[in-house]
CSV table of C-alpha atoms in Angstrom, one decimal:
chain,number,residue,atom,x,y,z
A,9,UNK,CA,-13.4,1.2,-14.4
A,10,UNK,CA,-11.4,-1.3,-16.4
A,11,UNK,CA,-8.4,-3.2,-14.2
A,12,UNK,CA,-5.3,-3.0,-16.4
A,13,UNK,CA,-2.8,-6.3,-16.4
A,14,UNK,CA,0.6,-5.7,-15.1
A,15,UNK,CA,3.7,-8.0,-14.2
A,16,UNK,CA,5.3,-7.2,-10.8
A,17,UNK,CA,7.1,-8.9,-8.0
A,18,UNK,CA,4.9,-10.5,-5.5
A,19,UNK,CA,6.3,-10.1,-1.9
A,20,UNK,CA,4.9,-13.6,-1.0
A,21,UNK,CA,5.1,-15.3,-4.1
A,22,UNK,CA,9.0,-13.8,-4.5
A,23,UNK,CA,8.4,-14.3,-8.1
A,24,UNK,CA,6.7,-12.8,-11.1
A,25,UNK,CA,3.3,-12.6,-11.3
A,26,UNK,CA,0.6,-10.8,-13.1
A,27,UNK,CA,-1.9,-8.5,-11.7
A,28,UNK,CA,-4.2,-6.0,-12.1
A,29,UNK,CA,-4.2,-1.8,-11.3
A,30,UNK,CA,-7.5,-1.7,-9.9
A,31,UNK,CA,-8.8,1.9,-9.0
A,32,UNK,CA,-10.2,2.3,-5.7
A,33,UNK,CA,-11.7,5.1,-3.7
A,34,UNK,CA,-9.1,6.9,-1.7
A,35,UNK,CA,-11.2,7.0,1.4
A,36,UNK,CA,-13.2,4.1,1.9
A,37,UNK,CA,-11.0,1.6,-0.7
A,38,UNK,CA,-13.6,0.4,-3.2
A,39,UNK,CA,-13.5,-0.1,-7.0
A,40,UNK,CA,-17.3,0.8,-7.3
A,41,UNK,CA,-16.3,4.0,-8.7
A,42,UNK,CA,-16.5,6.8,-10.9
A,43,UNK,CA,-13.3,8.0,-12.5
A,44,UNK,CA,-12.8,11.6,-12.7
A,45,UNK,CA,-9.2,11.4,-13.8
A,46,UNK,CA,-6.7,11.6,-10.1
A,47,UNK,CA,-10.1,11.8,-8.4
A,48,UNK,CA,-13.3,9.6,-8.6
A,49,UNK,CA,-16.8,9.6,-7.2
A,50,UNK,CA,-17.3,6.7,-5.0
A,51,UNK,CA,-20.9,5.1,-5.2
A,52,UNK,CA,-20.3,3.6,-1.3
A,53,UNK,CA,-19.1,6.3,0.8
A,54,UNK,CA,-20.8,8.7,-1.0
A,55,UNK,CA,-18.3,11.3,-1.7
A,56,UNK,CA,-15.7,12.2,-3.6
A,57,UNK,CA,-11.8,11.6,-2.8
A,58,UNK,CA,-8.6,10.7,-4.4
A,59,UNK,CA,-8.1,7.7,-6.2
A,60,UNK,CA,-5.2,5.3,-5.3
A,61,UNK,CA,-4.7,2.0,-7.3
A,62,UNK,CA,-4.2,-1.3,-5.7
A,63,UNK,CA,-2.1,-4.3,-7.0
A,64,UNK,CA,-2.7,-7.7,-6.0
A,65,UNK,CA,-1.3,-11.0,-6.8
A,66,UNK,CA,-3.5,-12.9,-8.9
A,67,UNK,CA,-0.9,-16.0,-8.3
A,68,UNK,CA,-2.0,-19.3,-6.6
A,69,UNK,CA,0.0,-20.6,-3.2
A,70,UNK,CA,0.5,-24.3,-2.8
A,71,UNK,CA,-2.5,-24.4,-0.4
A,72,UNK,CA,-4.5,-23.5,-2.8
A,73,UNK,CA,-4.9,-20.2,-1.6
A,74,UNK,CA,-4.8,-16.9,-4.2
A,75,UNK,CA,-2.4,-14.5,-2.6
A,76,UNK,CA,-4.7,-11.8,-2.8
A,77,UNK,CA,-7.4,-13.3,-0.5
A,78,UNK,CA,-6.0,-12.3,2.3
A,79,UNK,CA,-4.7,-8.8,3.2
A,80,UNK,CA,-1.7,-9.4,4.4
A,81,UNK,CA,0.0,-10.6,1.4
A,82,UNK,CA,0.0,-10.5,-2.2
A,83,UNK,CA,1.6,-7.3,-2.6
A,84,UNK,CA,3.2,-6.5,-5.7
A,85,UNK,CA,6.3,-4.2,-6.8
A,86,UNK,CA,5.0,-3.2,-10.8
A,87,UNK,CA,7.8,-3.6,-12.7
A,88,UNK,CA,6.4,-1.5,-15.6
A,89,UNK,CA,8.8,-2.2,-18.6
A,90,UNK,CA,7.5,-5.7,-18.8
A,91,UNK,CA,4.5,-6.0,-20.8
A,92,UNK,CA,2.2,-8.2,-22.8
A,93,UNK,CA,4.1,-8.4,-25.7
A,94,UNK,CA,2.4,-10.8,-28.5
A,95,UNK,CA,2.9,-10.2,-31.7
A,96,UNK,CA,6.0,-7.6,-31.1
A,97,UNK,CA,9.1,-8.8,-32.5
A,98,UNK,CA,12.2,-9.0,-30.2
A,99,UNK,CA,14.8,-7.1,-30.9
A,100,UNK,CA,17.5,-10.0,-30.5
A,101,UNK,CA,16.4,-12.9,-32.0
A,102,UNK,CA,13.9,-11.1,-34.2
A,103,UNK,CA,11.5,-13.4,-33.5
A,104,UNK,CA,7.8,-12.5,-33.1
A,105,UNK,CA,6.5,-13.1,-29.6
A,106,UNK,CA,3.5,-15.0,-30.2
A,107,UNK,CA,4.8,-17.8,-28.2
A,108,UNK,CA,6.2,-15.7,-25.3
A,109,UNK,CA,3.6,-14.2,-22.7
A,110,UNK,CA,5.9,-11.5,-21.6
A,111,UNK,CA,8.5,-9.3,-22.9
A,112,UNK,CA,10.4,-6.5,-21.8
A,113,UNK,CA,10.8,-2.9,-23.1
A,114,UNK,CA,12.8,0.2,-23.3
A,115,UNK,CA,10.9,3.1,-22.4
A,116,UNK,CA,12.5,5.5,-24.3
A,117,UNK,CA,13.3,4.0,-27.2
A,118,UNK,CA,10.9,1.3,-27.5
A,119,UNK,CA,12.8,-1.7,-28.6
A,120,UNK,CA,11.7,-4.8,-27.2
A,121,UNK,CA,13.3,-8.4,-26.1
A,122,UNK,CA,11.5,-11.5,-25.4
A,123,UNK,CA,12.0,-12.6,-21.7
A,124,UNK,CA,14.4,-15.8,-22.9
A,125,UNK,CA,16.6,-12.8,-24.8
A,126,UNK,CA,16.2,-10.4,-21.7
A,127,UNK,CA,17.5,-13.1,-19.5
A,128,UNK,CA,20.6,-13.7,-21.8
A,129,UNK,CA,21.1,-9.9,-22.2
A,130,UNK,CA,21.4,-9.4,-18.2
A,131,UNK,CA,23.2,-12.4,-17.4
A,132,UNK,CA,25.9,-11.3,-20.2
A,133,UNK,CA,26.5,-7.7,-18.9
A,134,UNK,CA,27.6,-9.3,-15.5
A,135,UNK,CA,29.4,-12.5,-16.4
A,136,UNK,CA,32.5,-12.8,-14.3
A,137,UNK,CA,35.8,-12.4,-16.2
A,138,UNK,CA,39.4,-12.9,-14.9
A,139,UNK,CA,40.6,-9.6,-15.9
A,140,UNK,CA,42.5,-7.7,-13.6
A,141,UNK,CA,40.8,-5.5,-10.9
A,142,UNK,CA,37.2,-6.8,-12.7
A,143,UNK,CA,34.7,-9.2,-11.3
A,144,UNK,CA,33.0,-8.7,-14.6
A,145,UNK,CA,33.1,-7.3,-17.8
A,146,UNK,CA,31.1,-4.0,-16.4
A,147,UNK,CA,33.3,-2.0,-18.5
A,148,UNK,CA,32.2,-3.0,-21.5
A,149,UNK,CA,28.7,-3.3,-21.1
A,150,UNK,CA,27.1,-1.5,-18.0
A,151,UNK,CA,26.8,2.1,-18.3
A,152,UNK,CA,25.4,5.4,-15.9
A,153,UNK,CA,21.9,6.1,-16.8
A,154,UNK,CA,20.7,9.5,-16.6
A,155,UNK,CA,19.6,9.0,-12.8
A,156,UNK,CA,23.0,7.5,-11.6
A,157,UNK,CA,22.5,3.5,-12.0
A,158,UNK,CA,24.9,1.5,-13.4
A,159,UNK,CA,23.1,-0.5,-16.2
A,160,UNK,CA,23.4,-2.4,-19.4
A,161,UNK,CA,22.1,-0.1,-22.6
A,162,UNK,CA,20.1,-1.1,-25.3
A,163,UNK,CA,22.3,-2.9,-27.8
A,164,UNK,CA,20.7,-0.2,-30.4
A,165,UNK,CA,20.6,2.5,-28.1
A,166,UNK,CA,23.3,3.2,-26.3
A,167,UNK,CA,21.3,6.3,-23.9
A,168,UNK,CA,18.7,4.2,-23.2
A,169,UNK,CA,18.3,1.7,-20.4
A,170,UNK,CA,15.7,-0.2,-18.9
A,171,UNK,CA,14.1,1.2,-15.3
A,172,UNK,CA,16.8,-0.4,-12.4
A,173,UNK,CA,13.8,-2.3,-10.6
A,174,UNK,CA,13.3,-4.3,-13.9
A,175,UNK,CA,16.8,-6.5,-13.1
A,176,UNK,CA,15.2,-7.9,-9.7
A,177,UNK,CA,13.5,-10.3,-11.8
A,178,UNK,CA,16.8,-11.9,-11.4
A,179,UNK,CA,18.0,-11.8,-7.5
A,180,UNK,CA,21.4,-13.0,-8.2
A,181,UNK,CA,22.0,-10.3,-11.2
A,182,UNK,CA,20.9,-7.3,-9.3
A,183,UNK,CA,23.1,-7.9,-6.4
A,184,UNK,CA,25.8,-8.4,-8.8
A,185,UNK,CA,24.9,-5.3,-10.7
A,186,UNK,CA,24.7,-3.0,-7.4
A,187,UNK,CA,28.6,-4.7,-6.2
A,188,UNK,CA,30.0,-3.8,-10.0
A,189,UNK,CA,28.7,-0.7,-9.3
A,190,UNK,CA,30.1,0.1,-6.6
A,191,UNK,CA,33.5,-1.5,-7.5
A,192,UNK,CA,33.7,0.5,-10.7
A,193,UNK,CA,33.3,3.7,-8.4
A,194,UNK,CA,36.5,2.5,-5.8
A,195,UNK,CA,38.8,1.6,-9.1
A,196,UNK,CA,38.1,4.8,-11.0
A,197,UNK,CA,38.3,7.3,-7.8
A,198,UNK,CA,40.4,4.8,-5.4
A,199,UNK,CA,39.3,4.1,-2.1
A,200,UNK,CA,39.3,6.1,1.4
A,201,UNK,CA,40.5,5.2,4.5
A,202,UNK,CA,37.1,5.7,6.4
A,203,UNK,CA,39.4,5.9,9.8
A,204,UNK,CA,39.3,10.1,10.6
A,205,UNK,CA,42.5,9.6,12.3
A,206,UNK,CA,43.8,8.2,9.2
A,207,UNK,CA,42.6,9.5,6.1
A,208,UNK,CA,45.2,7.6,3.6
A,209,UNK,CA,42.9,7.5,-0.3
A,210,UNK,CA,43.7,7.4,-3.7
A,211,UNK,CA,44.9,4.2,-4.0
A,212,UNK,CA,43.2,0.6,-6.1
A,213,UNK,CA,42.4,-1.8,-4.3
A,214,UNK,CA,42.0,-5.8,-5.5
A,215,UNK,CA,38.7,-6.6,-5.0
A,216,UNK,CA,39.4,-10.2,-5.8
A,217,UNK,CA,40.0,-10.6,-2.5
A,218,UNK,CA,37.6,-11.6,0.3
A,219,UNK,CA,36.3,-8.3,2.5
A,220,UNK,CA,37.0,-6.6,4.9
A,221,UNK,CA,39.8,-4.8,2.8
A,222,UNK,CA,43.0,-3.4,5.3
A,223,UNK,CA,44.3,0.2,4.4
A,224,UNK,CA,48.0,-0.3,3.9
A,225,UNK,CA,49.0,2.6,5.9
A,226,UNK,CA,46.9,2.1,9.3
A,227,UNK,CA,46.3,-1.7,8.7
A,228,UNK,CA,42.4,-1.4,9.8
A,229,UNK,CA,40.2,-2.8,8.0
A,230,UNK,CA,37.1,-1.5,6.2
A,231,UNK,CA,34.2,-3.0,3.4
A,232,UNK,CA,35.4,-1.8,0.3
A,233,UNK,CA,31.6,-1.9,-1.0
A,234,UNK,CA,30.6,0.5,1.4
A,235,UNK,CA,33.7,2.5,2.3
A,236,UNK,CA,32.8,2.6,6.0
A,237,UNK,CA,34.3,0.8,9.4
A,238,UNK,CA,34.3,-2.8,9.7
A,239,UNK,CA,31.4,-3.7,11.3
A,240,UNK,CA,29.6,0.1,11.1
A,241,UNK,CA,25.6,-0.5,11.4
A,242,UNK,CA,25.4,0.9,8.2
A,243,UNK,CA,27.3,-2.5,6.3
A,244,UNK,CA,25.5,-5.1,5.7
A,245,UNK,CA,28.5,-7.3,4.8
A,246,UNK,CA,30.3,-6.9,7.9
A,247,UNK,CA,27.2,-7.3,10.4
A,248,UNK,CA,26.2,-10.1,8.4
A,249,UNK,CA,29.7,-12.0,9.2
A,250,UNK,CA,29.9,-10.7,12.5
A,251,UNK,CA,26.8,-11.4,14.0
A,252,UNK,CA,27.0,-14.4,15.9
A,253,UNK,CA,30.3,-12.6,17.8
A,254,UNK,CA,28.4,-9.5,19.0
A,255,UNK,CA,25.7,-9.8,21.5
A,256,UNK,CA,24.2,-6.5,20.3
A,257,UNK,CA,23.9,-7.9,16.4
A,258,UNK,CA,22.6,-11.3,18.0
A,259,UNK,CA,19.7,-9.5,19.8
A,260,UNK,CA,19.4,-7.1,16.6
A,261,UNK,CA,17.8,-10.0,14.5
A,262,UNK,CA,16.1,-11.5,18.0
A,263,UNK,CA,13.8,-7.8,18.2
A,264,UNK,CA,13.6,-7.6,14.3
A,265,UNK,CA,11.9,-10.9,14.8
A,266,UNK,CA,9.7,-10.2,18.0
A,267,UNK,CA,9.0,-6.9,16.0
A,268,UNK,CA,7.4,-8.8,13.1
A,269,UNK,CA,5.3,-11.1,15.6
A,270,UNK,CA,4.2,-8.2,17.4
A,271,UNK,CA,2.0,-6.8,14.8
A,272,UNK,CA,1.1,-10.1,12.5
A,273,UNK,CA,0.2,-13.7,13.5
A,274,UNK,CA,-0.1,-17.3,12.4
A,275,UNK,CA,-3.4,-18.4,12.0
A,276,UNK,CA,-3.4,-21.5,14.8
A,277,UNK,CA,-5.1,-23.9,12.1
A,278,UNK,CA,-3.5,-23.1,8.9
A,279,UNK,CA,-0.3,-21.2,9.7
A,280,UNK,CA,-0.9,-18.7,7.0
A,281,UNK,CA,0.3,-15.0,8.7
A,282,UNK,CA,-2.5,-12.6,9.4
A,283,UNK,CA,-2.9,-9.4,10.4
A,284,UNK,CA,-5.7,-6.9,12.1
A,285,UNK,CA,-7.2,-4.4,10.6
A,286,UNK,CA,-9.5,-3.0,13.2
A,287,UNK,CA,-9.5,-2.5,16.7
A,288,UNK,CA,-11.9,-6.2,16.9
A,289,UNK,CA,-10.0,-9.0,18.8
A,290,UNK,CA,-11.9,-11.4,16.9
A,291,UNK,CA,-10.0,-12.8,13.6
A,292,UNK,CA,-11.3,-14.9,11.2
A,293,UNK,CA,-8.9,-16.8,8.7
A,294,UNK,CA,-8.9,-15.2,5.6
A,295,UNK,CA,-7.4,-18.9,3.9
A,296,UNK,CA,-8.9,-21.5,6.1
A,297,UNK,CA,-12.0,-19.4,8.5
A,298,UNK,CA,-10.8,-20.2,11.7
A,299,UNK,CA,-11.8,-17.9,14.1
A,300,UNK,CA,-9.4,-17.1,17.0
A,301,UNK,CA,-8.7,-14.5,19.4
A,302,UNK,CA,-5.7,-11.9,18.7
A,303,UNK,CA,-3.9,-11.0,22.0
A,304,UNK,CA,-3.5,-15.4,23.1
A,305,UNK,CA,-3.4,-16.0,18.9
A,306,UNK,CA,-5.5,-18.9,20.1
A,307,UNK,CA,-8.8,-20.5,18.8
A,308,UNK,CA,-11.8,-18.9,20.1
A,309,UNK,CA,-13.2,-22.2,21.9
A,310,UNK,CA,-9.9,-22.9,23.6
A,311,UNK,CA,-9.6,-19.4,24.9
A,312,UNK,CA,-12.8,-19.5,26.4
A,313,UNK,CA,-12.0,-22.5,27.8
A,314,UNK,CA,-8.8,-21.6,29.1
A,315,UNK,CA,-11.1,-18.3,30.9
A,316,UNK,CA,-8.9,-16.3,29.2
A,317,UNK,CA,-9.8,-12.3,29.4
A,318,UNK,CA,-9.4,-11.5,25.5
A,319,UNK,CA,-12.8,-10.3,25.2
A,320,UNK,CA,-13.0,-8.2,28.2
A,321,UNK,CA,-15.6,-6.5,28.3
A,322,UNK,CA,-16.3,-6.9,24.3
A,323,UNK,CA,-14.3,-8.1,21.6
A,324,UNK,CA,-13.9,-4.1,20.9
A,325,UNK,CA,-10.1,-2.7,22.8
A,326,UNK,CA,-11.5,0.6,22.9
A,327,UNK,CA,-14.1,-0.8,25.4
A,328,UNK,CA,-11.7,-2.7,27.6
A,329,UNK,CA,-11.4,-0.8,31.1
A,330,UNK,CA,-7.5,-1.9,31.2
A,331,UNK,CA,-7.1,-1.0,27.8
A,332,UNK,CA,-8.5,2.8,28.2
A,333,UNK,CA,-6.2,3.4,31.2
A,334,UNK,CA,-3.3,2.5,28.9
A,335,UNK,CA,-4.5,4.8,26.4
A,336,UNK,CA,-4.6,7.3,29.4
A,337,UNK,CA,-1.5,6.6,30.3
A,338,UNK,CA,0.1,7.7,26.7
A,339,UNK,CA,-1.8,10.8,27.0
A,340,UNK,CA,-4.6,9.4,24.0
A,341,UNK,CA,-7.7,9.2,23.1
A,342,UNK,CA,-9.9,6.2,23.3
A,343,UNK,CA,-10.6,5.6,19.3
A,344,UNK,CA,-10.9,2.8,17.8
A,345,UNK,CA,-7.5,3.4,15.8
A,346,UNK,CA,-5.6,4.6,19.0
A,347,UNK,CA,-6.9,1.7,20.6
A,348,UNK,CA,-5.6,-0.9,17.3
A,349,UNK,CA,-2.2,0.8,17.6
A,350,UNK,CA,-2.0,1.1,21.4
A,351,UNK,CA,-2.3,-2.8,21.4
A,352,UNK,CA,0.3,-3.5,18.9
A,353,UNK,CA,2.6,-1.7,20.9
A,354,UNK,CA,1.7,-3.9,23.6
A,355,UNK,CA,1.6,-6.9,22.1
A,356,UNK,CA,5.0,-6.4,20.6
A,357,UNK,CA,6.7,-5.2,24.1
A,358,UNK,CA,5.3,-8.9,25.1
A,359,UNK,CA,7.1,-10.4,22.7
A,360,UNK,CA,9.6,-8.5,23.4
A,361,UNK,CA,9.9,-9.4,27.0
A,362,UNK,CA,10.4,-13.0,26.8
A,363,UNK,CA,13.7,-12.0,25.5
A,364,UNK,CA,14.4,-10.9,28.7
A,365,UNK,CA,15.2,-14.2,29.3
A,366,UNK,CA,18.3,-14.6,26.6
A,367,UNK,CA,19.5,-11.2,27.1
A,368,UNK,CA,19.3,-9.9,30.6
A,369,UNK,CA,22.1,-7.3,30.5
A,370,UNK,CA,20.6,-4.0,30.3
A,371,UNK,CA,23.4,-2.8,28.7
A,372,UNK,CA,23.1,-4.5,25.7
A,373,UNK,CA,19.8,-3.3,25.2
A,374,UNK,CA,20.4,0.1,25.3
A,375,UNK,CA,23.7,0.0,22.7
A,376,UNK,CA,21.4,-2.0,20.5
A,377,UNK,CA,18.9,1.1,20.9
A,378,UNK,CA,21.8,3.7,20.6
A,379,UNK,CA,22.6,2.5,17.3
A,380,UNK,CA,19.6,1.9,16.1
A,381,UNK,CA,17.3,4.2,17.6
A,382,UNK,CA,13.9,3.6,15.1
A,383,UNK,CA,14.2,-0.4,15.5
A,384,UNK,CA,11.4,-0.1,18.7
A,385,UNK,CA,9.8,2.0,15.8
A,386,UNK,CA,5.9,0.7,15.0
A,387,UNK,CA,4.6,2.0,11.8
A,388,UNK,CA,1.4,0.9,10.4
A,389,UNK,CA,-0.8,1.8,7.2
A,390,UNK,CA,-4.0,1.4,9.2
A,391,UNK,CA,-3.1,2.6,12.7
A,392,UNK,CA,-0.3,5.0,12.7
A,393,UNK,CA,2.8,4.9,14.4
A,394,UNK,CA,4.1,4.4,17.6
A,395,UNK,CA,7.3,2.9,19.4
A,396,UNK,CA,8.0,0.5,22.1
A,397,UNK,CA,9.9,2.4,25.3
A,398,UNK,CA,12.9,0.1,27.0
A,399,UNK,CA,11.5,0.8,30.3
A,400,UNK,CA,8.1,-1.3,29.7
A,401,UNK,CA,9.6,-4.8,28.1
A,402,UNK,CA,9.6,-7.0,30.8
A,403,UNK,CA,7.0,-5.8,33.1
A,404,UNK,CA,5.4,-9.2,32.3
A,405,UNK,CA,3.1,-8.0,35.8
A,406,UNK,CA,1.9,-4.7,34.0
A,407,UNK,CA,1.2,-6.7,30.7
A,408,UNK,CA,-1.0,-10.2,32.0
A,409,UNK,CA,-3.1,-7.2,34.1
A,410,UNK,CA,-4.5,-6.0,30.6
A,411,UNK,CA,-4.5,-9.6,29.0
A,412,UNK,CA,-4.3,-12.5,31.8
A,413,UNK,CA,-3.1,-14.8,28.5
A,414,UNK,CA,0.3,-12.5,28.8
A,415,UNK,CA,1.6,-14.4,32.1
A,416,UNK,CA,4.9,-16.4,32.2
A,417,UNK,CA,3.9,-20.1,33.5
């Protein structure tokens, strides 16, 4: 089948990018197939499944790298109403866009702008103004779409608006677009004392002012983004100013971190983040081809030189005697996936544990968990889901028996 060119967000990159759709086989992923509309016949497995479509970034990293060599990055959010656009004249400027290699365009009613004009035409709906109660001139120029998004019309068309993911090709205009959204809905329908005991609403608030906003009745304060308690788990703007005060927020980002260590890893030689797909200890660089082992994240000659047991009895989990009690243990069986996502878990409750060191009041651990009970969450594409119990990090003893690499010096 024919890859058709997009333009998309890359999550490494953080830019846009072009890429392809490529059709692959649902089951065993690959594009030598047969296209039977939503299903295909694949010429590897030999059967036929569903097909999904994969997008990659075709973009080049300053280590010379593609993005899409490797299968940990290189994803890429389509942004669908920018297209290839030569030829098309933009509807602002009226200029044809032979000399620009993307432009953007209205779905419904098909008008287009050239990315210089579609810049301008963002940046302008969300100017700052010193009006009263206005950070911008929203009024004027944003409107609802049909799905609830607050976003500025076509200049020709007043009902129709560009999809809401389109605007993150400009980070500081889609935050602003979200707040003016949000600020329009507290002017027009006043703002709620999120205290139960309180319950005093209907008034406007200035939102010139810094946040947290005060209610004038009970004097608490409150974000007057998100209408909830100061410092609520669910405000980002609160926890965000907060965070260095609290010790549960401080070891919030410490097991978001630990979290993301747990299931990926630096390559030792390059530094470019890899992950497993398989239940194989051995890793081989997809940027560089080192080869090193996963559970010390060391180079395969040092960690037979440092005896280590990473490939006991095989470089297969499923095979290691230590490994299959574990599996036991959780009441699984001893698969090759089970085995993949058994040792994430473990390897994440290691990285875990040597925060045992920072934070050694129990307490803390457990409000952090209270209040955010799917943070020890693991959820994987290739190995399911599983979640990290409070009881196991820091049992450094239980841990170095599976892998003797896990011991505290």
């Amino acid at each position: 089948m024919v890859a058709k060119s997009l333009f998309g967000l890359c999550s490494d990159c953080k830019e846009l990018v072009e890429t392809r759709e490529v059709p692959r086989c649902g089951k065993c992923g690959s594009d030598a197939i047969e296209s039977l509309g939503d299903s295909c016949n694949c010429f590897v497995c030999e059967s036929r499944a569903p097909v999904r479509f994969d997008y990659k970034c075709q973009n080049t990293r300053p280590d010379g790298v593609r993005c899409h060599s490797t299968k940990s990055s290189g994803s890429v959010a389509i942004l669908r109403a920018l297209q290839h656009g030569r030829g098309v004249q933009c509807s602002i400027c009226m200029d044809t866009t032979d000399r620009c290699s993307i432009t953007a365009v209205f779905p419904d009613c098909g008008c287009v702008q050239c990315m210089p004009c579609f810049k301008h035409f963002t940046e302008t709906a969300v100017q700052p103004s010193e009006s009263y109660g206005d950070q911008g001139i929203a009024y004027g120029s944003l409107r609802a779409d049909g799905e609830g998004y607050f976003l500025p019309p076509c200049p020709v068309h007043p009902g129709s608006f560009f999809p809401p993911e389109t605007f993150k090709v400009f980070p500081g205009v889609w935050r602003r677009m979200k707040d003016l959204a949000s600020l329009r809905d507290v002017l027009e329908h006043g703002a709620q004392c999120p205290y139960e005991d309180c319950g005093s609403g209907g008034w406007l608030v200035d939102m010139r002012d810094q946040r947290p906003l005060h209610c004038p009745d009970c004097s608490r304060p409150f974000c007057g983004l998100c209408r909830v308690v100061w410092g609520s788990v669910g405000c980002p703007h609160s926890r965000h100013r907060e965070m260095g005060d609290d010790p549960v927020f401080e070891l919030r980002a410490a097991v978001q971190e630990a979290m993301t260590l747990g299931i990926t890893q630096l390559c030792p030689q390059c530094g470019v983040t890899t992950s497993r797909i398989s239940s194989c200890v051995h890793v081989t660089c997809g940027n560089c081809s080192a080869s090193f082992n996963w559970p010390c994240g060391q180079l395969s000659s040092r960690c037979r030189a440092r005896k280590h047991d990473c490939q006991h009895p095989s470089i297969f989990m499923h095979n290691n005697p230590r490994m299959r009690d574990e599996m036991k243990r959780l009441g699984r069986r001893t698969t090759d996936k089970m085995a993949s996502l058994t040792f994430l878990e473990l390897r994440t409750t290691y990285h875990l544990s040597l925060l045992k060191a920072r934070f050694q009041d129990e307490r803390v651990w457990k409000a952090l968990e209270a209040v955010e009970p799917t943070l020890f969450d693991i959820t994987t594409v290739d190995h399911g889901s599983g979640r990290i119990a409070l009881k196991d990090i820091g049992n450094m003893d239980r841990l170095s028996k599976i892998f003797n690499c896990w011991q505290l010096s």
